[in-house]
XYZ file of C-alpha atoms in Angstrom:
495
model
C 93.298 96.768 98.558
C 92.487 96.351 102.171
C 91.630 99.732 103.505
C 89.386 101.343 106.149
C 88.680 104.015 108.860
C 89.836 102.962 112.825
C 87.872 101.060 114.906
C 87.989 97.863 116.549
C 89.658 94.566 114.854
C 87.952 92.616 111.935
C 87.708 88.473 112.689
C 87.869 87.016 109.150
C 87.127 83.337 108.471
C 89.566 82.412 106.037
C 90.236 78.549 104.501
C 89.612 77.479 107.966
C 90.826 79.162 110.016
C 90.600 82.959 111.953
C 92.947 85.814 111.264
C 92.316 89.364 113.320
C 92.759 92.008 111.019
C 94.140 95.651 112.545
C 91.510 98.420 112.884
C 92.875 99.889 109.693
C 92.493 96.714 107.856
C 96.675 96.919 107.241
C 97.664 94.103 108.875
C 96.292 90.780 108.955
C 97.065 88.110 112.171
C 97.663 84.636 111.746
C 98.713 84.286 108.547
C 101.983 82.564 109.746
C 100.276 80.121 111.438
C 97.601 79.508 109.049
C 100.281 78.427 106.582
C 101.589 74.530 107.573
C 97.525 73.987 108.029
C 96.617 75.518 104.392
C 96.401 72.549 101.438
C 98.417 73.417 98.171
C 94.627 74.999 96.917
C 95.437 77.709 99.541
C 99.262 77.937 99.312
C 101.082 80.068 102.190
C 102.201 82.880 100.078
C 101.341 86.539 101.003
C 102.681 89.725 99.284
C 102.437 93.164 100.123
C 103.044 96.474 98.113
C 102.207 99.766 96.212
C 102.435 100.840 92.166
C 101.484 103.577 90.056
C 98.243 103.888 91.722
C 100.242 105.059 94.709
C 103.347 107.241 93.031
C 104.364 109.144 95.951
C 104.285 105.880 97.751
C 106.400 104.351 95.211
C 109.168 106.552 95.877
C 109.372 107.030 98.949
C 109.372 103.251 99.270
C 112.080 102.861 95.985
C 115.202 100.760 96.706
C 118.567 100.810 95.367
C 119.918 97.556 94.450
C 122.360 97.543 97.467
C 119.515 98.109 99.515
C 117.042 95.554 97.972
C 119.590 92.888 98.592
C 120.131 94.410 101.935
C 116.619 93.778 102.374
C 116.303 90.231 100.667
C 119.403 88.993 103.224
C 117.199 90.428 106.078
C 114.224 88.587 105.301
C 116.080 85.406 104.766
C 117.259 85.616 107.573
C 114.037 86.483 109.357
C 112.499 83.272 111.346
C 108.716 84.388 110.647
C 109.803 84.560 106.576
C 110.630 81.301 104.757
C 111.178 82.542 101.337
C 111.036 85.765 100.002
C 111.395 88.397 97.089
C 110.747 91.227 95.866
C 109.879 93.327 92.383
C 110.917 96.931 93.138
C 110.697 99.188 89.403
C 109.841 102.918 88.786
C 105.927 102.052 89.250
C 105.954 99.245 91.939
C 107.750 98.018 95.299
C 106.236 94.126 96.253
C 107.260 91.608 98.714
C 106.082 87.781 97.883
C 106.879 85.817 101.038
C 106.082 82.241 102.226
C 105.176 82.488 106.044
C 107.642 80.974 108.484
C 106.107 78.381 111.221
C 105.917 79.612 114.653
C 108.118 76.825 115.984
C 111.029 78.676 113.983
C 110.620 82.114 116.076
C 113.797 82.397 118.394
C 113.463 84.468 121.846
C 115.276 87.228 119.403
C 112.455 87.427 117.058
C 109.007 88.851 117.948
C 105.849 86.712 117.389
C 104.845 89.167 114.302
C 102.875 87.388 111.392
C 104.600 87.484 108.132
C 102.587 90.658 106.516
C 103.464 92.555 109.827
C 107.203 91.605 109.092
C 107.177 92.091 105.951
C 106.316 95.532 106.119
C 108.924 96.517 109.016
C 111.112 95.660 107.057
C 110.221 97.090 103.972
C 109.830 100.558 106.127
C 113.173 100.309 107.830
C 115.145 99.547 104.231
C 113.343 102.381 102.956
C 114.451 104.413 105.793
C 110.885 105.343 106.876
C 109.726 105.632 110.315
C 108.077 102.648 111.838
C 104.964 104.693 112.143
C 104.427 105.212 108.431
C 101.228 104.006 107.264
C 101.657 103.330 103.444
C 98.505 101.943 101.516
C 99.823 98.981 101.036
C 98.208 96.278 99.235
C 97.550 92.942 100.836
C 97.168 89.491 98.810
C 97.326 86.082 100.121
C 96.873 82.445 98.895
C 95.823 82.192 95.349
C 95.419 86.072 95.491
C 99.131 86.266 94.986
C 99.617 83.885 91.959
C 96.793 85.502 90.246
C 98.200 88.539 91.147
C 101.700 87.975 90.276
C 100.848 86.496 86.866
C 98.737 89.872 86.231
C 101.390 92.241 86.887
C 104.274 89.615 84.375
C 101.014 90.033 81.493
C 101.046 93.640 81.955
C 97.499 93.792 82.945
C 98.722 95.633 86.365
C 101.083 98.459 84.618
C 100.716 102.042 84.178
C 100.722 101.362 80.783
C 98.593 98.678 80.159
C 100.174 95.650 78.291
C 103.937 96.719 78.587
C 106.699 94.665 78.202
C 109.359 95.491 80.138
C 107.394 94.238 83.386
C 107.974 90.637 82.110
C 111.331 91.105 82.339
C 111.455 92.423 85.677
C 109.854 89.967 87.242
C 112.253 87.017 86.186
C 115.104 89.470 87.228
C 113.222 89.487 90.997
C 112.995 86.113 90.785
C 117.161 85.773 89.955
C 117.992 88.571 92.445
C 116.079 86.354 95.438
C 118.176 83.502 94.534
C 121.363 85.154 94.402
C 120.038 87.116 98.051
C 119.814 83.249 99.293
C 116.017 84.437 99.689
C 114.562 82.410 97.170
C 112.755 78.609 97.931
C 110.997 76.196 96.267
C 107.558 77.595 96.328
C 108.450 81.131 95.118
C 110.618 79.835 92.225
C 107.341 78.106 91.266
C 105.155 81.089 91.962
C 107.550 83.222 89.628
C 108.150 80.289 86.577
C 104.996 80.397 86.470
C 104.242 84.160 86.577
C 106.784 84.206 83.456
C 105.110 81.709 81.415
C 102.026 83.495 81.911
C 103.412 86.404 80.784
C 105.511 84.765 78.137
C 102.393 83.195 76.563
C 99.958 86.416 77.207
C 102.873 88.127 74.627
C 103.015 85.497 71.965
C 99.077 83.774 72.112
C 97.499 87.176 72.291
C 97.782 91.108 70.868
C 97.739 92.510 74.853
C 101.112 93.825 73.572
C 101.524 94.048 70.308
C 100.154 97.632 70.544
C 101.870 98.052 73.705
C 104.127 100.826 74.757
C 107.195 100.893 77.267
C 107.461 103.497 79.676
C 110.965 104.096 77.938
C 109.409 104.347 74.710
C 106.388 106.412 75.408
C 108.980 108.945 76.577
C 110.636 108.952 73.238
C 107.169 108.984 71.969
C 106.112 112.131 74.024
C 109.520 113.992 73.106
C 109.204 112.999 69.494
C 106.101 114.836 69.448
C 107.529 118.408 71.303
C 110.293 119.002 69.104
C 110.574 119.516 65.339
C 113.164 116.282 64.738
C 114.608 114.075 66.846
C 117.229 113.187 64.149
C 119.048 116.770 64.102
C 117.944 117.319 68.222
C 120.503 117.072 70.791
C 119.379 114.956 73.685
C 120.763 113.177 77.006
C 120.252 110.374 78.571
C 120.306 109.960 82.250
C 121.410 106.846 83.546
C 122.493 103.026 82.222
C 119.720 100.914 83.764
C 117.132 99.122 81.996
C 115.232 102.193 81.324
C 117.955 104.514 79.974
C 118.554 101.471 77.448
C 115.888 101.091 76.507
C 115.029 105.161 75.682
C 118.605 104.765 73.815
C 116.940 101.877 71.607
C 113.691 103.718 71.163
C 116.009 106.460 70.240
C 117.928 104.349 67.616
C 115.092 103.449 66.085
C 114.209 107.022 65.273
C 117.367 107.745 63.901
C 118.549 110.202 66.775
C 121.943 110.626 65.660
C 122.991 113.461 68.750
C 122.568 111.242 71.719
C 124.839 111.975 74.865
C 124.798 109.155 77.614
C 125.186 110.105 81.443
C 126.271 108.476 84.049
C 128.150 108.584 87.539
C 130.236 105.236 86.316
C 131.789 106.745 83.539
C 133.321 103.748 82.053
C 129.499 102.435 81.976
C 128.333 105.184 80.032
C 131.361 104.536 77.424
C 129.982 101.288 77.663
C 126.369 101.784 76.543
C 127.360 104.709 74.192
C 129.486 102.719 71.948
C 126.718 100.154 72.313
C 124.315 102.430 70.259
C 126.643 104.546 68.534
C 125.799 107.749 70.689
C 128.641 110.014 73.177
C 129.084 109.829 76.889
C 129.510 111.762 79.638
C 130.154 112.079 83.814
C 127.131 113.197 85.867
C 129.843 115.636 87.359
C 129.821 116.941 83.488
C 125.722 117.272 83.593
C 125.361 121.379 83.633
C 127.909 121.157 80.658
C 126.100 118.643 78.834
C 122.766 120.192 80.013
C 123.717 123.412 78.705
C 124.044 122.136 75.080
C 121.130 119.689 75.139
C 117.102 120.050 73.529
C 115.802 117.028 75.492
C 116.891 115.108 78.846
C 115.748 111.742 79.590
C 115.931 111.022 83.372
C 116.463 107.880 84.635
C 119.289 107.195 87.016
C 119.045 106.558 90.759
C 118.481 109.368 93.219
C 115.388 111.435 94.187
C 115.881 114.881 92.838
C 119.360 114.526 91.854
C 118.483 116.963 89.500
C 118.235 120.145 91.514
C 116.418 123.359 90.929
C 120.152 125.665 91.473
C 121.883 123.274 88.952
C 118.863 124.218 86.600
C 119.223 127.306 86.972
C 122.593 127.740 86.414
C 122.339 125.529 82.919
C 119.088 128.063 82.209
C 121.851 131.122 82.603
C 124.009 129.368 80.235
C 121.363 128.353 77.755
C 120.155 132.031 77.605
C 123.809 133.493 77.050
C 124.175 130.685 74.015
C 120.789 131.721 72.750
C 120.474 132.840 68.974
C 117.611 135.283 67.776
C 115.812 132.202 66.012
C 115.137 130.840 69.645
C 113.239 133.669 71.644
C 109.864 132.150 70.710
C 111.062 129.728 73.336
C 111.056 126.301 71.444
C 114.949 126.107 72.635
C 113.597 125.658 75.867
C 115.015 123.066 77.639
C 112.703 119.643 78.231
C 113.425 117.024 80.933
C 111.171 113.999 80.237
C 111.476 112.239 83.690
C 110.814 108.726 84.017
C 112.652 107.598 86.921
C 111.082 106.579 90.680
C 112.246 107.774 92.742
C 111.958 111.484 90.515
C 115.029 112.448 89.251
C 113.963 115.514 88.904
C 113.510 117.910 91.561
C 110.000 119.697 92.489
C 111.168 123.439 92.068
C 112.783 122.639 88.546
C 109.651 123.018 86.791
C 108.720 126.456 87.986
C 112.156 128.043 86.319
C 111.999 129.549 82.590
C 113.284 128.316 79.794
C 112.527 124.961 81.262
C 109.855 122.115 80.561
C 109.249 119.046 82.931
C 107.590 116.075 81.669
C 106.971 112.867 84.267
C 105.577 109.730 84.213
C 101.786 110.777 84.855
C 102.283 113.038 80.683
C 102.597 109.990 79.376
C 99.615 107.772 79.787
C 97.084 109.845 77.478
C 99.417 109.221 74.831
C 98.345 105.477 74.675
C 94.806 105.745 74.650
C 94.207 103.675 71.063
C 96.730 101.262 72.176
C 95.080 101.035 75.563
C 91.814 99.880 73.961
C 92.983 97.749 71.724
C 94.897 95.864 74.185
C 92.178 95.805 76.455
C 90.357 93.927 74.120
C 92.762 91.144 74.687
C 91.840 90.784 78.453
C 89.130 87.737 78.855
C 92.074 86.296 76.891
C 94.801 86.977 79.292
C 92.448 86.518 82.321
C 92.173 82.583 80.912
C 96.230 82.434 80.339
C 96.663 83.709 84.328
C 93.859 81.308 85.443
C 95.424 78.161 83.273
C 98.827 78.904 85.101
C 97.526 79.242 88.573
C 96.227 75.707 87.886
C 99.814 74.961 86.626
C 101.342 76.208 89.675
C 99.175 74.457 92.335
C 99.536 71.274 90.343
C 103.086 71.996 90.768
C 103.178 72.795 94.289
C 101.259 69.613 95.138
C 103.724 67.508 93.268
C 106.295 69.460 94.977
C 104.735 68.425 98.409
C 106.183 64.103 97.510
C 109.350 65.059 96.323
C 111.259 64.834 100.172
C 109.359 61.164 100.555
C 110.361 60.303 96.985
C 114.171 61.662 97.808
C 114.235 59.465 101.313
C 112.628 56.545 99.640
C 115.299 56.384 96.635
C 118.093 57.012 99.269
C 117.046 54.163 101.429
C 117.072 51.954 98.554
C 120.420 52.965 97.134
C 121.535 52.376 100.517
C 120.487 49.025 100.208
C 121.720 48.557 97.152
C 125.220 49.867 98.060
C 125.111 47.472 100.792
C 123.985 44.486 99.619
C 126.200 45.494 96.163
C 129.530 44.926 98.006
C 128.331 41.836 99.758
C 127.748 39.955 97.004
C 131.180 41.215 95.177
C 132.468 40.020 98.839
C 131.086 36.477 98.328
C 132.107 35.813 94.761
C 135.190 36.835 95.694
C 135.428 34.168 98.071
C 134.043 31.457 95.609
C 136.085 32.991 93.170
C 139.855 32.608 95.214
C 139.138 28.780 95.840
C 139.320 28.568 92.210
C 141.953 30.734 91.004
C 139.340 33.817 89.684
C 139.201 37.517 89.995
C 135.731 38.743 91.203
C 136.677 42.524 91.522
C 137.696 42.985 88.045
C 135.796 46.269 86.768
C 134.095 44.368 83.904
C 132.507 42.178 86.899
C 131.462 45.334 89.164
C 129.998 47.099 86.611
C 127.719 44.107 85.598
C 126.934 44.055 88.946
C 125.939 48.017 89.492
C 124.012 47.970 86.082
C 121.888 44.479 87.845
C 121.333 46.354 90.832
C 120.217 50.011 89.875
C 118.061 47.823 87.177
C 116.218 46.376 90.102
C 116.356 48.721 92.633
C 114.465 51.286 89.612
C 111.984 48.870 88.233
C 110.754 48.249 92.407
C 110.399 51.816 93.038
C 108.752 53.540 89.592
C 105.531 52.473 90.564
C 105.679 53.462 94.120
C 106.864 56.916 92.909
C 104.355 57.135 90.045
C 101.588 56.804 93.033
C 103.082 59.041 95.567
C 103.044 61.633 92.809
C 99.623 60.596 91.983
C 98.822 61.170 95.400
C 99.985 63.892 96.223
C 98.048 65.719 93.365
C 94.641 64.042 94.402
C 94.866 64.877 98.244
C 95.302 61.504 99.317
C 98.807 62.525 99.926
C 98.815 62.761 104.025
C 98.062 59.310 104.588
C 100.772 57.982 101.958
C 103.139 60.154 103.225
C 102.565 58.636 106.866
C 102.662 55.192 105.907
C 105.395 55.244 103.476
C 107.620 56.778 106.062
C 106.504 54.698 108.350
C 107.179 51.334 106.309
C 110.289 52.184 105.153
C 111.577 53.955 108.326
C 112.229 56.989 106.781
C 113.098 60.236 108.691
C 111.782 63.375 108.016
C 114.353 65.646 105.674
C 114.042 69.001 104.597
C 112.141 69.567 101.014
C 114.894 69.284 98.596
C 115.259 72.313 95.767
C 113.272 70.775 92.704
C 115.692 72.903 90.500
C 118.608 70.434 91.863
């Protein structure tokens, strides 16, 4: 984490090239144009952010989903940002970004590097003054694949090793592209964060003894109450974590299980998926009222207020039986929402116990070292795909020469296709034949693509062969060059 006390700016001599770092060491300068100049072993990616480390942070900087793709259609838009995305859960807000070119900046957009923009805009989507100064966390190049791949293993979480992280980041990866925020070098970045965490989960134990967030909050309930078979509990919310409490829940045999939510139809929906009741959030006091143990985790900071506490508190204690005054009817709200569902005065009533996110971790202590264990492991995984990816990216780097080359040729082809069927035709009138007939044409196409493929596999084979061993500038020039090829945009590799 780049950090420090004020004073003047920092000059750091990075691949190249000089970037003037703010006095706090929160910004970096000239990362945007340091990016076209950077070879694929320094790819222009930077990312920014905050996670558990930084909890206050990470809610005040939490985004809904309308405003995260409020946010991803700002940066795509944004002339200093070329692709971006963004993994917002409970314990982390990130932005991954490839730097825009300075030749893109309009008159409308100010010469900011990309970190600087980044983090406007993260700020203003967060609704936070432009002033804020959140300890952000600053990675660049390589940094960020490493990075990236760390956080998809687990090996960045709360709770070390979990699984639901993986998950997450493919579904920032999918919410970029539907945001129209999403290029070519950040799809790679994030396949390739996914395998990594795909093989760190099935070639080594760094989860096999690993806990979700959701299920460590089953876990710490499970422990605070007598039986969570005969206990009546709610569940907050329909997102990823509320199912996945449900499941944990399921498992355990839970058979009094209320689901909440402000889309009612949605909590129907989830209920009958795990055999459990649902309810409105307008209904919450009355549900409250007759439940043990409250899992939190909708959207909303402090949704659940300290007056409608108290008010399900009054109506607990008039519903109270003798066999409850040693207080284990007390009421427990296990929290694990970010922003906090759960409002800061709630915990301070009677009759009321408040359980958040930082309860849970000494829970996993045995599973903590056992998957830490796994680690040099992992570490090799992460550096095997960063090799992957920048392999990948170089490759990448021939595919708009490639496309030009092959759509020259068919060109040709195409061309030269339809003046031979022109000329048979000819020969073929003076004696009474039919040259266009499809059985001729397609002999013809099948000739021509036959050629046309055999000439240019070697020349691709050794523009991808170049472009992997760094000879690729000078092939790049003289192909075009030969061939009189323009230069097109990079073409999706997905398409």
């Amino acid at each position: 984490m780049w950090q420090g006390d004020a004073g003047p700016p920092i000059l750091l001599y990075v691949a190249g090239a000089t970037l003037a770092v703010g006095p706090n060491l929160s910004t970096v300068h000239g990362l945007a144009d340091l990016s076209a100049a950077r070879p694929p072993e320094h790819p222009p990616l930077v990312a920014i952010g905050v996670d558990h480390r930084q909890q206050e942070w990470c809610a005040r900087l939490a985004l809904t989903d309308a405003s995260l793709h409020k946010l991803l259609a700002s940066l795509a838009a944004d002339p200093w940002i070329a692709e971006a995305a963004a993994l917002v859960t409970c314990n982390r807000v990130e932005l991954y970004a490839v730097p825009g070119t300075a030749a893109q900046a309009t008159a409308s957009a100010p010469p900011l590097p990309a970190v600087d923009r980044l983090t406007t805009v993260l700020l203003n989507t967060a609704g936070l003054e432009a002033d804020a100064q959140p300890p952000l966390s600053h990675y660049d190049g390589t940094r960020v694949a490493d990075h990236l791949a760390r956080v998809a293993c687990g090996l960045e979480s709360m709770l070390f090793g979990e699984t639901e992280i993986l998950g997450q980041v493919a579904g920032a990866a999918e919410s970029a592209q539907q945001a129209g925020s999403l290029g070519p070098t950040l799809r790679l970045l994030f396949q390739h964060a996914v395998s990594a965490g795909k093989r760190a989960r099935t070639q080594t134990a760094v989860s096999r003894h690993a806990l979700s967030v959701s299920a460590l909050a089953v876990n710490h309930a499970e422990s605070l109450v007598p039986d969570l078979t005969t206990t009546t509990i709610a569940v907050i919310g329909t997102g990823l974590a509320a199912r996945l409490v449900l499941g944990a829940l399921k498992t355990r045999n839970a058979a009094q299980v209320t689901v909440v939510s402000r889309d009612l139809e949605r909590a129907r929906h989830e209920a009958d998926s795990w055999g459990a009741d649902a309810a409105a959030f307008d209904d919450l006091d009355t549900v409250l009222t007759g439940t043990r143990v409250a899992f939190c985790a909708t959207d909303g900071h402090g949704v659940i207020g300290a007056d409608l506490i108290a008010d399900v508190v009054a109506r607990r204690a008039e519903r109270k039986s003798d066999s409850d005054r040693d207080g284990d009817a007390q009421l427990l709200l296990v929290d694990i929402a970010a922003p906090r569902n759960v409002a800061a005065g709630v915990a301070a009533l009677p009759g009321v116990a408040v359980r958040g996110m930082a309860d849970l971790g000494g829970e996993s202590e045995r599973a903590l070292a056992l998957r830490r264990k796994e680690v040099p492991q992992v570490e090799a995984i992460v550096a095997a795909e960063r090799g992957a990816f920048l392999a990948a990216l170089r490759e990448l780097r021939a595919h708009p020469v490639i496309a030009a080359l092959r759509t020259r040729a068919e060109q040709v082809r195409q061309r030269e296709l339809q003046r031979s069927l022109d000329e048979v035709q000819r020969s073929q009138q003076q004696v009474g034949g039919d040259a266009n007939s499809d059985a001729v044409r397609r002999q013809l196409d099948k000739l021509s693509r036959s050629i046309v493929n055999q000439l240019l596999h070697q020349p691709t084979v050794r523009l991808r062969a170049a472009a992997e061993n760094g000879s690729w500038d000078e092939h790049d020039r003289v192909v075009r060059h030969l061939f009189e090829l323009d230069p097109q945009p990079e073409p999706d590799p997905t398409e």
